[in-house]
Coordinates of C-alpha atoms and ligand atoms in Angstrom, one line a residue:
X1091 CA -4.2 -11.5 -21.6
X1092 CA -0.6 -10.1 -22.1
X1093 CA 2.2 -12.3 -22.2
X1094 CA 4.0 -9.3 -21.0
X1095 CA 6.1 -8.9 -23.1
X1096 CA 6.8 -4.8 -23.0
X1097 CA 5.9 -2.3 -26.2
X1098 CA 7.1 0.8 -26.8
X1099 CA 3.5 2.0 -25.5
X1100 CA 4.5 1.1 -22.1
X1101 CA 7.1 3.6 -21.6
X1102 CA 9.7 1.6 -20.2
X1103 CA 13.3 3.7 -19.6
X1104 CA 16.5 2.8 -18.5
X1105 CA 19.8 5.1 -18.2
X1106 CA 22.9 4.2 -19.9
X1107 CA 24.8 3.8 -16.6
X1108 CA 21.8 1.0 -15.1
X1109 CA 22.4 -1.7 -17.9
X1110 CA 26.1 -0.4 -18.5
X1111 CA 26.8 -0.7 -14.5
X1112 CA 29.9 -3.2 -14.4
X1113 CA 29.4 -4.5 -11.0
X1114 CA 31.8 -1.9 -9.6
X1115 CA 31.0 -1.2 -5.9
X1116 CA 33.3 0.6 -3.1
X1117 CA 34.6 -2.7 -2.0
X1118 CA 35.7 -4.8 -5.8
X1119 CA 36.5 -4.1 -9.2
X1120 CA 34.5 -4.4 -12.1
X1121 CA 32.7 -7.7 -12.9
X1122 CA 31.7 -7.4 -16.3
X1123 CA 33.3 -5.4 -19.1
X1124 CA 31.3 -2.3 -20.0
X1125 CA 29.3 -2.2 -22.8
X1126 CA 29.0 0.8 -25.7
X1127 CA 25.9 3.1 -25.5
X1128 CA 24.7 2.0 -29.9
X1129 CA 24.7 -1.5 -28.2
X1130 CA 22.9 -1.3 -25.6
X1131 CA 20.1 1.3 -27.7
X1132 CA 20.0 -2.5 -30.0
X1133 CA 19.9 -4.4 -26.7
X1134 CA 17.1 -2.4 -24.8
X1135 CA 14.7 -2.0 -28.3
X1136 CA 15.1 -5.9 -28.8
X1137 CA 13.5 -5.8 -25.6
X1138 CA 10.6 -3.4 -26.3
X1139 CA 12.0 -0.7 -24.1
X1140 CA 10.9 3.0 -25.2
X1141 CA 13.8 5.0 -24.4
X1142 CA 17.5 5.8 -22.8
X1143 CA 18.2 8.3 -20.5
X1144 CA 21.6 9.8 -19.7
X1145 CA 24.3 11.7 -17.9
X1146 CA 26.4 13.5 -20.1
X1147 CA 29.4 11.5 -19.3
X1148 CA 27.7 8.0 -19.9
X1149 CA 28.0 9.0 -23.4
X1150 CA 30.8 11.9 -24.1
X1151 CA 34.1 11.3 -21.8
X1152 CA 34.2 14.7 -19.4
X1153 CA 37.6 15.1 -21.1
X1154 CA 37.0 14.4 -24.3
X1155 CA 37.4 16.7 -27.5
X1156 CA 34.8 18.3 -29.5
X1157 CA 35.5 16.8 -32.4
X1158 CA 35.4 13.0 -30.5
X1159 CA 31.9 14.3 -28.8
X1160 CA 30.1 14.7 -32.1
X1161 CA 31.2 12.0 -33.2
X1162 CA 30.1 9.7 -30.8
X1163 CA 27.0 11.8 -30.1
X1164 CA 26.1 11.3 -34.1
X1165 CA 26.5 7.4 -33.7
X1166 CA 24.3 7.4 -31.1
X1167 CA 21.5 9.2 -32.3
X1168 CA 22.4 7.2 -35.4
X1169 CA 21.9 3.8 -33.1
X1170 CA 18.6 6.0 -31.2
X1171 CA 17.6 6.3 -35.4
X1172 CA 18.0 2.4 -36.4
X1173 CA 16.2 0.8 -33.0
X1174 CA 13.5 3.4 -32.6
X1175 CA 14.3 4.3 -28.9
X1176 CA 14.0 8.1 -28.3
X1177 CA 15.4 9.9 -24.9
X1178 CA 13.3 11.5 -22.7
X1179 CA 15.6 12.2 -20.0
X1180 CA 18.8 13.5 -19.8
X1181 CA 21.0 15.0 -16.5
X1182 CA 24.3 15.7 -15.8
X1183 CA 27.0 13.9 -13.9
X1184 CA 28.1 16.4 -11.1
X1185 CA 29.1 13.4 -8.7
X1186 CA 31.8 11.7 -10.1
X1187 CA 34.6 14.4 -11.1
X1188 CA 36.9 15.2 -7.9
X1189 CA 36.2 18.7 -8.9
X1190 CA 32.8 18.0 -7.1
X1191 CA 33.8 16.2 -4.0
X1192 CA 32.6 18.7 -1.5
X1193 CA 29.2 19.7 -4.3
X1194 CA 28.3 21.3 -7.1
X1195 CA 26.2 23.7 -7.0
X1196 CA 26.0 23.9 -2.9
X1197 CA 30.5 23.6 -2.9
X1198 CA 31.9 26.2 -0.8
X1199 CA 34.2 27.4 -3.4
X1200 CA 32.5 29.6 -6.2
X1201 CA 35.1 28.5 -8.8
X1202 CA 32.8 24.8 -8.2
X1203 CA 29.9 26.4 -8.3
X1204 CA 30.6 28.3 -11.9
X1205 CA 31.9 24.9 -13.3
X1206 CA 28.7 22.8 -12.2
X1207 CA 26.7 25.8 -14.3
X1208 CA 28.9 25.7 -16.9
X1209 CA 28.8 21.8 -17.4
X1210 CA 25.2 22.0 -16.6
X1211 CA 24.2 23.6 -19.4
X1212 CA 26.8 22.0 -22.4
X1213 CA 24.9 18.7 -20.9
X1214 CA 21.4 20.6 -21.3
X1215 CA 22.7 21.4 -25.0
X1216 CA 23.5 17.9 -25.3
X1217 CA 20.0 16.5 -24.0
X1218 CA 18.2 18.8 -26.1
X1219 CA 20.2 18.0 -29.1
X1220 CA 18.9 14.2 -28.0
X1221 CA 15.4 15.1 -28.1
X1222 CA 15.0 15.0 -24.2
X1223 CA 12.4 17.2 -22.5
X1224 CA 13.0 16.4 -19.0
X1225 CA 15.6 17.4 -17.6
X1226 CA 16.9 15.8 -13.9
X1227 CA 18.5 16.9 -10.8
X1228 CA 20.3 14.6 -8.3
X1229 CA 22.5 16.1 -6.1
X1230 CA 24.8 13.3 -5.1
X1231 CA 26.9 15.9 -3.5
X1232 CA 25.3 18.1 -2.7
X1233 CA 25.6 17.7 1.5
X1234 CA 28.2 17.0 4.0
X1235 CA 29.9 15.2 6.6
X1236 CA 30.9 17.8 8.7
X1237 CA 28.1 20.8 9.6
X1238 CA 31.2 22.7 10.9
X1239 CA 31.2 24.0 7.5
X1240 CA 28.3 26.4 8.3
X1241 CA 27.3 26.4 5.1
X1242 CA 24.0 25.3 5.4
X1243 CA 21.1 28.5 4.3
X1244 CA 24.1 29.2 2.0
X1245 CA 23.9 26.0 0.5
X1246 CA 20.2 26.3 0.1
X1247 CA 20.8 30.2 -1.5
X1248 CA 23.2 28.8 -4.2
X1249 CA 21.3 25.8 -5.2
X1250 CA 18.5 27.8 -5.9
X1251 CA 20.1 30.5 -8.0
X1252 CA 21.6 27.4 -9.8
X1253 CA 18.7 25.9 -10.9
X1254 CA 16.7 29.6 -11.7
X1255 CA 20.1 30.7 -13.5
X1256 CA 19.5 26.8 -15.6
X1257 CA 15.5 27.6 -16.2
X1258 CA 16.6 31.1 -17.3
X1259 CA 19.4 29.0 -19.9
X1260 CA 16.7 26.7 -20.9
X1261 CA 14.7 29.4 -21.8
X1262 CA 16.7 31.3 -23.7
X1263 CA 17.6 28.2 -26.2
X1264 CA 14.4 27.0 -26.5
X1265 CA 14.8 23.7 -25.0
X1266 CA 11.7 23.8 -22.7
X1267 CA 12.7 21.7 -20.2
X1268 CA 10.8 20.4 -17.7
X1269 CA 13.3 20.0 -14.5
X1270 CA 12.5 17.2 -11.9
X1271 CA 14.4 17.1 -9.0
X1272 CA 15.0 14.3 -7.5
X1273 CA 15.7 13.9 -3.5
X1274 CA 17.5 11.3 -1.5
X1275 CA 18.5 11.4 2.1
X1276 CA 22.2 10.2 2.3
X1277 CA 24.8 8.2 0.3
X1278 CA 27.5 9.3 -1.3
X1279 CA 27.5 12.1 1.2
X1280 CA 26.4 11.3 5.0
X1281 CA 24.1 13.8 4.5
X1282 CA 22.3 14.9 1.4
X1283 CA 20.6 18.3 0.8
X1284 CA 16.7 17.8 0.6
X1285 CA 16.4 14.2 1.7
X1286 CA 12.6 13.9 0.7
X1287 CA 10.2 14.3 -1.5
X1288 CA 8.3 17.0 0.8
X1289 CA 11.4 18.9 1.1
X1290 CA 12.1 19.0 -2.8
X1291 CA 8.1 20.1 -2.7
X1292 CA 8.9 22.8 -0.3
X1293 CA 11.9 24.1 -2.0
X1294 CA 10.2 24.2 -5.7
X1295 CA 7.9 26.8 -4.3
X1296 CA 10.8 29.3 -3.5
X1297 CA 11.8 29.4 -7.3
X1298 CA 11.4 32.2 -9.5
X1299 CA 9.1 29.9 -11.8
X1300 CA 7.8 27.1 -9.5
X1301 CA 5.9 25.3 -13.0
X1302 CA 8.9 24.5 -14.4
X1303 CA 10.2 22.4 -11.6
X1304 CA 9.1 19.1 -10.2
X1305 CA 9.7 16.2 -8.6
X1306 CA 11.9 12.6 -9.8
X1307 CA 11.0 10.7 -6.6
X1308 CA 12.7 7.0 -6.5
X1309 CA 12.2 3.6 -4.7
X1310 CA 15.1 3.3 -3.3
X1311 CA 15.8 6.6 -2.0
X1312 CA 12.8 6.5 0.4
X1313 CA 13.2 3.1 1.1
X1314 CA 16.8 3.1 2.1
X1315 CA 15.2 5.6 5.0
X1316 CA 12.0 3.7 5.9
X1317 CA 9.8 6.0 4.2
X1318 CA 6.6 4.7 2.0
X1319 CA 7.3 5.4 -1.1
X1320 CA 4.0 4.8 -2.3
X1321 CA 2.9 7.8 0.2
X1322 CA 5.4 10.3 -1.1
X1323 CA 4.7 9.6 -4.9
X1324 CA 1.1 10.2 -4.1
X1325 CA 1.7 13.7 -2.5
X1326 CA 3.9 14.4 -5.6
X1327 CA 1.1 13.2 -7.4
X1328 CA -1.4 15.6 -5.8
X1329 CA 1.0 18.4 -5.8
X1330 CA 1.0 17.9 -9.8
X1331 CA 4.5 17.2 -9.5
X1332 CA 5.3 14.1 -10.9
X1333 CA 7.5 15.0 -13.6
X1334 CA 9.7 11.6 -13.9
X1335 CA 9.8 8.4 -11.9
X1336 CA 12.8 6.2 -10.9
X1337 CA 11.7 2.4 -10.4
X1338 CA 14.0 0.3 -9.0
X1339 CA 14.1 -2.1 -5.1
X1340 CA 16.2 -2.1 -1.8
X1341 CA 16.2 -3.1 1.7
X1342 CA 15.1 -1.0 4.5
X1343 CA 18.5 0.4 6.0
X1344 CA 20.7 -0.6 3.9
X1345 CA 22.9 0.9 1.5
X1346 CA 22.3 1.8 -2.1
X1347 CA 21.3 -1.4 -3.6
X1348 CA 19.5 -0.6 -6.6
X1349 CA 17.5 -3.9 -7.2
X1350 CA 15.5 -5.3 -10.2
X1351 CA 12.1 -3.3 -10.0
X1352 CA 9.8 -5.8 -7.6
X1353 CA 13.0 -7.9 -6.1
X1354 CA 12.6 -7.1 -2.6
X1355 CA 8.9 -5.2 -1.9
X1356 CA 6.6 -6.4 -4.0
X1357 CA 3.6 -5.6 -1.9
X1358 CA 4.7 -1.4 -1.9
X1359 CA 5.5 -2.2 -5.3
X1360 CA 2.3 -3.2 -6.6
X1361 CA 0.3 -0.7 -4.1
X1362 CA 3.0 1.9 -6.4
X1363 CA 2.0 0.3 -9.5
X1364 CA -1.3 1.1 -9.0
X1365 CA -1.0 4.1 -8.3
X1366 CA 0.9 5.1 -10.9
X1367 CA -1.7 3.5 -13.1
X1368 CA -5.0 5.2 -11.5
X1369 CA -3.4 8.6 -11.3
X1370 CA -2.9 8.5 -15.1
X1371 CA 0.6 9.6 -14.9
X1372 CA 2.0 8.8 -18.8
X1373 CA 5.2 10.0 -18.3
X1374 CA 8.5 7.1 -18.7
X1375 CA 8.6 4.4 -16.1
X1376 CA 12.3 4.8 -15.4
X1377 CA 14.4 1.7 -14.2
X1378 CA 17.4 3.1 -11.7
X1379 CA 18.8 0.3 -11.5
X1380 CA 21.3 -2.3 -12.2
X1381 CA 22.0 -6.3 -12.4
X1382 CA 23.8 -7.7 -9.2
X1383 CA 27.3 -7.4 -9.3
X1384 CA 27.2 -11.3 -9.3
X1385 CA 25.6 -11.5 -13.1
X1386 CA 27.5 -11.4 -16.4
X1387 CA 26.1 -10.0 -19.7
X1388 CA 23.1 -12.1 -20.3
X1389 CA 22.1 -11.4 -16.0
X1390 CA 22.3 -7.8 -17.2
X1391 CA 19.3 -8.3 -19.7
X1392 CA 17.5 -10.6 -17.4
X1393 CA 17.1 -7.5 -15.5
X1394 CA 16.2 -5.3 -17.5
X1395 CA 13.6 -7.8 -18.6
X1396 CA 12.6 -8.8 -15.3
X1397 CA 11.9 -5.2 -14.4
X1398 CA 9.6 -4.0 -17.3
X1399 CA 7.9 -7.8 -16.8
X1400 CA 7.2 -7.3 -13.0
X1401 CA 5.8 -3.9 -13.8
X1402 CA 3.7 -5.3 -16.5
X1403 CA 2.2 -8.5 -14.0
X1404 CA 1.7 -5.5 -11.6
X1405 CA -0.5 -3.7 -13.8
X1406 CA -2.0 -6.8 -14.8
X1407 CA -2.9 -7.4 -10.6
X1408 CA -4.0 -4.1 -10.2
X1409 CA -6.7 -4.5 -13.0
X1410 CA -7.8 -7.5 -11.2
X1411 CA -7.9 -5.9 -8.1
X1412 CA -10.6 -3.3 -9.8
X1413 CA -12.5 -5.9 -10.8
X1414 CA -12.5 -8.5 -8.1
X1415 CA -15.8 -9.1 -6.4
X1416 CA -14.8 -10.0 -3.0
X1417 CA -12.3 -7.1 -3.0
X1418 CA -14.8 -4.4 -4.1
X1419 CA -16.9 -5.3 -1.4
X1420 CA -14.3 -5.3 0.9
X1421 CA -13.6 -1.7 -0.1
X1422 CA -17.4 -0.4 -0.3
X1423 CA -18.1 -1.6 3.2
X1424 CA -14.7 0.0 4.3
X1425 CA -15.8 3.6 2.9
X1426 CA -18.6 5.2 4.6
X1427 CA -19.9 8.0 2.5
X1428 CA -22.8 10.4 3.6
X1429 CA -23.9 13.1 1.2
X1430 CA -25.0 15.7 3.9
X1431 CA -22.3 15.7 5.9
X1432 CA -19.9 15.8 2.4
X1433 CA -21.7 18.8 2.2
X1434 CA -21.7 20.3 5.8
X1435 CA -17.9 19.7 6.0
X1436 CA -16.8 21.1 2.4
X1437 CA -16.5 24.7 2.3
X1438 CA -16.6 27.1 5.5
X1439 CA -19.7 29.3 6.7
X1440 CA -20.5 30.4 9.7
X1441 CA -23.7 28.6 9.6
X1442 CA -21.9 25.1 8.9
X1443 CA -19.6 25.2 11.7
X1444 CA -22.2 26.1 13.7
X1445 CA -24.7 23.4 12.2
X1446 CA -21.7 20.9 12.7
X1447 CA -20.8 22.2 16.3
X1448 CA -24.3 21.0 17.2
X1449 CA -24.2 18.2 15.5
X1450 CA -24.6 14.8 17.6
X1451 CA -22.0 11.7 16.8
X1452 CA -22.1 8.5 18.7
X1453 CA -18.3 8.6 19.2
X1454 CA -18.8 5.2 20.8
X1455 CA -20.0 3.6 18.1
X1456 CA -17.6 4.7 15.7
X1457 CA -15.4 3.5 17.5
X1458 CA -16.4 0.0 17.9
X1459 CA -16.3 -0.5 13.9
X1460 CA -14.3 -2.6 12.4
X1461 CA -13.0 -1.6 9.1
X1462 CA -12.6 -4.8 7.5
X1463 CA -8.8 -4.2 7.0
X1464 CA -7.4 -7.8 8.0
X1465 CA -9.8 -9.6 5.2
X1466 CA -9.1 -6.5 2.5
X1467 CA -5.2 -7.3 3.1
X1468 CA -5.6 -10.7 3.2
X1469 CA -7.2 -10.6 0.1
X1470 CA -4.2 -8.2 -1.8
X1471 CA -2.0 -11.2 -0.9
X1472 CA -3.9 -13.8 -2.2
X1473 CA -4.2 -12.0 -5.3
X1474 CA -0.9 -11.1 -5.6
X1475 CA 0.0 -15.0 -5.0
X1476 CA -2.5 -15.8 -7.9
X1477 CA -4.6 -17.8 -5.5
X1478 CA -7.9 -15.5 -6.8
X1479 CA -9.5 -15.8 -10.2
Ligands
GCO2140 C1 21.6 7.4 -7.2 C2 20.7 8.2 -8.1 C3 21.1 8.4 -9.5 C4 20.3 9.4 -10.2 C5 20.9 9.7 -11.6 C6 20.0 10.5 -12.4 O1 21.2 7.0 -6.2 O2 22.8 7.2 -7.6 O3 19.5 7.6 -8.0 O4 21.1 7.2 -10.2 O5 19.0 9.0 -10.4 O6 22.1 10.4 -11.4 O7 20.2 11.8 -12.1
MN2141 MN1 19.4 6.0 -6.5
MN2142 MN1 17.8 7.8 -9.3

């Protein structure tokens, strides 16, 4: 058995601003100093992560010049080059800049808009310059306070010509992006735009090229709003949409906490685990996260270690799970299966619904069976509490 200790094999990403956040929050100052992107690529491959992912302004300064760009673009590639860590992901940082206050691509004013498409795609240059080939969305702005603006199906107009004028850009350079978008339902605005994964779903499908788009679903975001996240990630998973994950923890109605991966729901999280892990999604397992604002430096690593480890002990329960006796028949008994009505029920004729119509079920019966739920749960926690095998 694994120690679990992560290798690059396991795909394990953070972004430059998780284990770089400095404890800053809207109420204090920074707790720790901030630490430079070639450190924390030597930091993160010590570990046995597999990549970084990044905003454009994690690593290049919006206001730097070009000169000072590639130059601190070629030492981290250089860093990327010594430690073996690639990037997969890249996005851009339409959030922070005051320019973007009232959105980016959704702002009312079209000098905004023109910006957010014009940064857009120098950070796409940058990303593919890095190697990435996914390329994420989050529209921390993109929302309001006040629906007096009346900007709503405009909103929804300009975001999409945004992202089919940034497929089109992609495109043309070659890069071959894959875009995931990634949905949350409020904070920083009191509202944002597309609050869940079915909505992102929905939206995809009005694009001029639906394939390139997918979804970046994360833990947090649907937990903050007392969503399952498990749930959603599996209808992203069977819309074949799964094109990045975020990983991370939080509370149930509270605000943005970001937790260590496994800190707070560890029952979701290993029900996620697994599913991640059956569905044979190989794409990065992403950590949006960062340390409590209560650790120094060396808390910083223990969460980034703690993370890829939980994941790892996760995967390790969910193999056990598979092969535990008890549990398996827990789960055949709780399955009924019945070949001829499988095929009575799969595919319409006439003479089906018909043959089903007249079809006699003792509704009373079915009824009165008991699943088995109670002793199948019962028997996830004692697993989980390494009480079994
Ligand atoms: C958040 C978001 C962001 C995005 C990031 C990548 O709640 O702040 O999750 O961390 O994931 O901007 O696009
Ligand atoms: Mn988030
Ligand atoms: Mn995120």
């Amino acid at each position: 058995m694994s120690d679990f200790t992560p290798t690059r094999d396991d795909k394990f990403t953070f972004g430059l601003w998780t284990v770089g956040q400095t404890g800053r929050d809207p109420f204090g100052e920074a707790t720790r100093p901030a630490l430079g992107a070639p450190y924390i690529v030597e930091r993160l491959a010590a570990l046995g992560a597999y990549g970084v992912n990044l905003h454009d302004n994690d690593l290049v300064p919006i206001d730097a010049s070009a000169q000072e760009r590639d130059r601190i673009v070629a030492e981290f590639r250089q860093a990327l080059s010594d430690h073996g860590l690639v990037v997969p992901m890249a996005t851009t940082n339409l959030f922070s800049d005051p320019a973007f206050k009232d959105g980016a691509f959704t702002s009312a004013d079209a000098r905004v808009r023109a910006y957010a498409l014009q940064k857009t795609m120098r950070s796409m240059d940058l990303g593919a310059e890095l190697g990435a080939s996914t390329y994420v969305f989050w529209g921390g702005r993109e929302g309001t306070e006040v629906d007096a603006s009346g900007k709503l199906l405009d909103a929804l107009a300009w975001f999409r010509d945004s992202l089919n004028f940034l497929a089109d850009y992609s495109d043309s350079q070659g890069y071959g992006f894959r875009f995931a978008l990634e949905p949350k339902p409020n904070e920083p605005r009191g509202d944002i735009f597309f609050p869940t994964a079915g909505s992102m779903l929905g939206f995809i499908a009005t694009l001029d090229r639906p394939e390139r788009f997918g979804v970046n679903p994360e833990f947090a975001h649907d937990t903050m709003a007392g969503l399952n996240f498990t749930h959603a990630v599996a209808q992203i998973i069977d819309a074949g949409k799964l094109f990045h994950i975020d990983l991370n923890d939080q509370k149930m109605g509270r605000f943005d906490q970001d937790l260590r991966f496994g800190a707070e729901n560890l029952k979701t999280a290993f029900f996620l685990v697994k599913l991640l892990e059956d569905s044979g999604y190989d794409g990065p397992r992403h950590f949006d996260a960062h340390a409590l604002r209560t650790e120094d430096e060396a808390g910083v690593w223990a969460f980034a270690r703690g993370c890829m480890r939980t994941y790892l002990m996760l995967r390790e329960k969910a193999r056990q799970f598979d092969a535990d006796a008890d549990i398996r028949a827990a789960l055949g008994a709780y399955r009924v299966d019945d070949a001829e009505l499988a095929e009575l029920t799969r595919g319409f004729t006439p003479e089906k619904a018909d043959a089903l119509k007249a079809r006699e079920f003792d509704r009373v019966a079915l009824g009165r069976r008991g699943p088995g739920l109670e002793q199948l749960d019962q028997l996830t926690v004692e697993l989980l509490l390494g009480l079994r095998g």
